[in-house]
Coordinates of C-alpha atoms in Angstrom, one line a residue:
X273 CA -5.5 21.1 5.2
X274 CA -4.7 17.8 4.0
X275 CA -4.0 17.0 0.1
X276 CA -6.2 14.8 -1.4
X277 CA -3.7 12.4 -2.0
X278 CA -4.3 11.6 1.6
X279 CA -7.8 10.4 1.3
X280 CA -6.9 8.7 -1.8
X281 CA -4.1 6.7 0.2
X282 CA -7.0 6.1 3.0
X283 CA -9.1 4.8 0.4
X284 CA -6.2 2.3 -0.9
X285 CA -5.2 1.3 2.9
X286 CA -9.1 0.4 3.5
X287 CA -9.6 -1.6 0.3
X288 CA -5.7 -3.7 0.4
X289 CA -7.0 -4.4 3.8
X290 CA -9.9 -6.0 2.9
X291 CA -8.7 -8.3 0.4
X292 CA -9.0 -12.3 0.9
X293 CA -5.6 -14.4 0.6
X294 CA -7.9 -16.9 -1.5
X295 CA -9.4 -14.2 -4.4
X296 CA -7.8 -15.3 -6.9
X297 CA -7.7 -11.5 -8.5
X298 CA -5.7 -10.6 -5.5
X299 CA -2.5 -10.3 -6.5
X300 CA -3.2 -8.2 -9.5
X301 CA -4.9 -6.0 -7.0
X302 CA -2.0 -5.3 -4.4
X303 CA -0.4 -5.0 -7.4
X304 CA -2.6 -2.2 -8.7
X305 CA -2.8 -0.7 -4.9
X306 CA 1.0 -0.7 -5.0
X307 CA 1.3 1.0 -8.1
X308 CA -1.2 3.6 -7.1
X309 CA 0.2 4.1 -3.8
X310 CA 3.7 4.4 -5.5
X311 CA 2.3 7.5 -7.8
X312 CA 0.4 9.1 -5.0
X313 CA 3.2 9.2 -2.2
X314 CA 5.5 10.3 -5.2
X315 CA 3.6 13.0 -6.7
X316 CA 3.1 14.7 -2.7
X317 CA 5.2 17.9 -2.8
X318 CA 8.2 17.5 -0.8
X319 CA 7.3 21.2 0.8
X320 CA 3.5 19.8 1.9
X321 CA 4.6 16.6 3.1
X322 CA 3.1 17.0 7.1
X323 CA 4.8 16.2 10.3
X324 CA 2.0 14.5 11.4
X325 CA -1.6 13.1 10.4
X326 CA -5.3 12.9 12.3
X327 CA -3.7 10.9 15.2
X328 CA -0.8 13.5 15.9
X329 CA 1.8 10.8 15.6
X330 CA 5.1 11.5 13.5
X331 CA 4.9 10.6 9.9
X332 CA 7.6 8.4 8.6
X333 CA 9.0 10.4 5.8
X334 CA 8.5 9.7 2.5
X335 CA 11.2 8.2 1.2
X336 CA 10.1 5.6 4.3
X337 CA 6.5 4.6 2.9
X338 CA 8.4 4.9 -0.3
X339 CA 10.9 2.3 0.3
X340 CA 7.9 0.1 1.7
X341 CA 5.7 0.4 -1.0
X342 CA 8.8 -0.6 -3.3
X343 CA 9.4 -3.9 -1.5
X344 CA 6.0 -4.9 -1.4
X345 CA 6.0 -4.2 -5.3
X346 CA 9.0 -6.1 -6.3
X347 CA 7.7 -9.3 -3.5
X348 CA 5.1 -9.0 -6.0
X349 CA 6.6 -9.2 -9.4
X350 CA 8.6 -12.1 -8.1
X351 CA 5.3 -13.7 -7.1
X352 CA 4.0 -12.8 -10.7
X353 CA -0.3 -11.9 -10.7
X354 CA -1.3 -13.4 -13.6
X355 CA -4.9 -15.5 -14.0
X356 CA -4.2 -18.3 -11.8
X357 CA -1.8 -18.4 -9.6
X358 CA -2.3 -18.6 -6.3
X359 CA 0.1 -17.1 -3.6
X360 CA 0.5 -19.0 -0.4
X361 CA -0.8 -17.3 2.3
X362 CA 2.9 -17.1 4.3
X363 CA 3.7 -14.9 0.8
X364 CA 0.1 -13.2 0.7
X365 CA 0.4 -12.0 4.5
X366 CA 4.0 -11.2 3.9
X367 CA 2.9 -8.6 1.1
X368 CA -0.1 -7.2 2.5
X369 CA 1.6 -6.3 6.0
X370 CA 4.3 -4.4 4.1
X371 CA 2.4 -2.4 1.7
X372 CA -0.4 -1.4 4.6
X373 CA 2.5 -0.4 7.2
X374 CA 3.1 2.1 3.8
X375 CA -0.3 3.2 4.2
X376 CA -1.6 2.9 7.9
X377 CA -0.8 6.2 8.6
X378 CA -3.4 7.5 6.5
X379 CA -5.8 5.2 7.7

């Protein structure tokens, strides 16, 4: 069985996927999604990390979604999320592909 890290991470995957390049509370969102993602994927004990999920493809090792989930968060602080600004959607796709390839395989 499963962690529940790994629904959580589901759950995070389903809502970053859903999110509009024109909300303007976006970006504080993927932020917040990153952050959470960051905790969860780091918190997963080493000796329970599978080999594979429900689709019985390989899962990338950790340090993998890790290092994803890191870009996506410092693309982010560099785009900044505070009230108001408004990411171009080149930036906003940019983002959003890297942190979900960090969390499609618990989709």
């Amino acid at each position: 069985m499963l962690p529940p890290a790994c629904a959580a991470l589901r759950n995070l995957y389903r809502s970053a996927r859903h999110l509009p390049s024109t909300d303007p509370y976006t970006p504080a969102r993927l932020a917040r999604i990153a952050n959470q993602a960051e905790y969860l994927l780091d918190s997963w004990p080493a000796a329970q990390w599978p080999g594979a999920l429900h689709s019985g493809q390989p899962l990338p090792a950790r340090a993998v979604l890790l290092a994803w989930v890191a870009t996506a968060r410092r693309d982010i602080d560099h785009a900044g999320t505070a009230a108001g600004i408004n990411w171009p959607y080149p930036q906003w796709h940019r983002i959003t592909t890297t942190l979900l390839a960090a969390l499609v395989p618990f989709a």
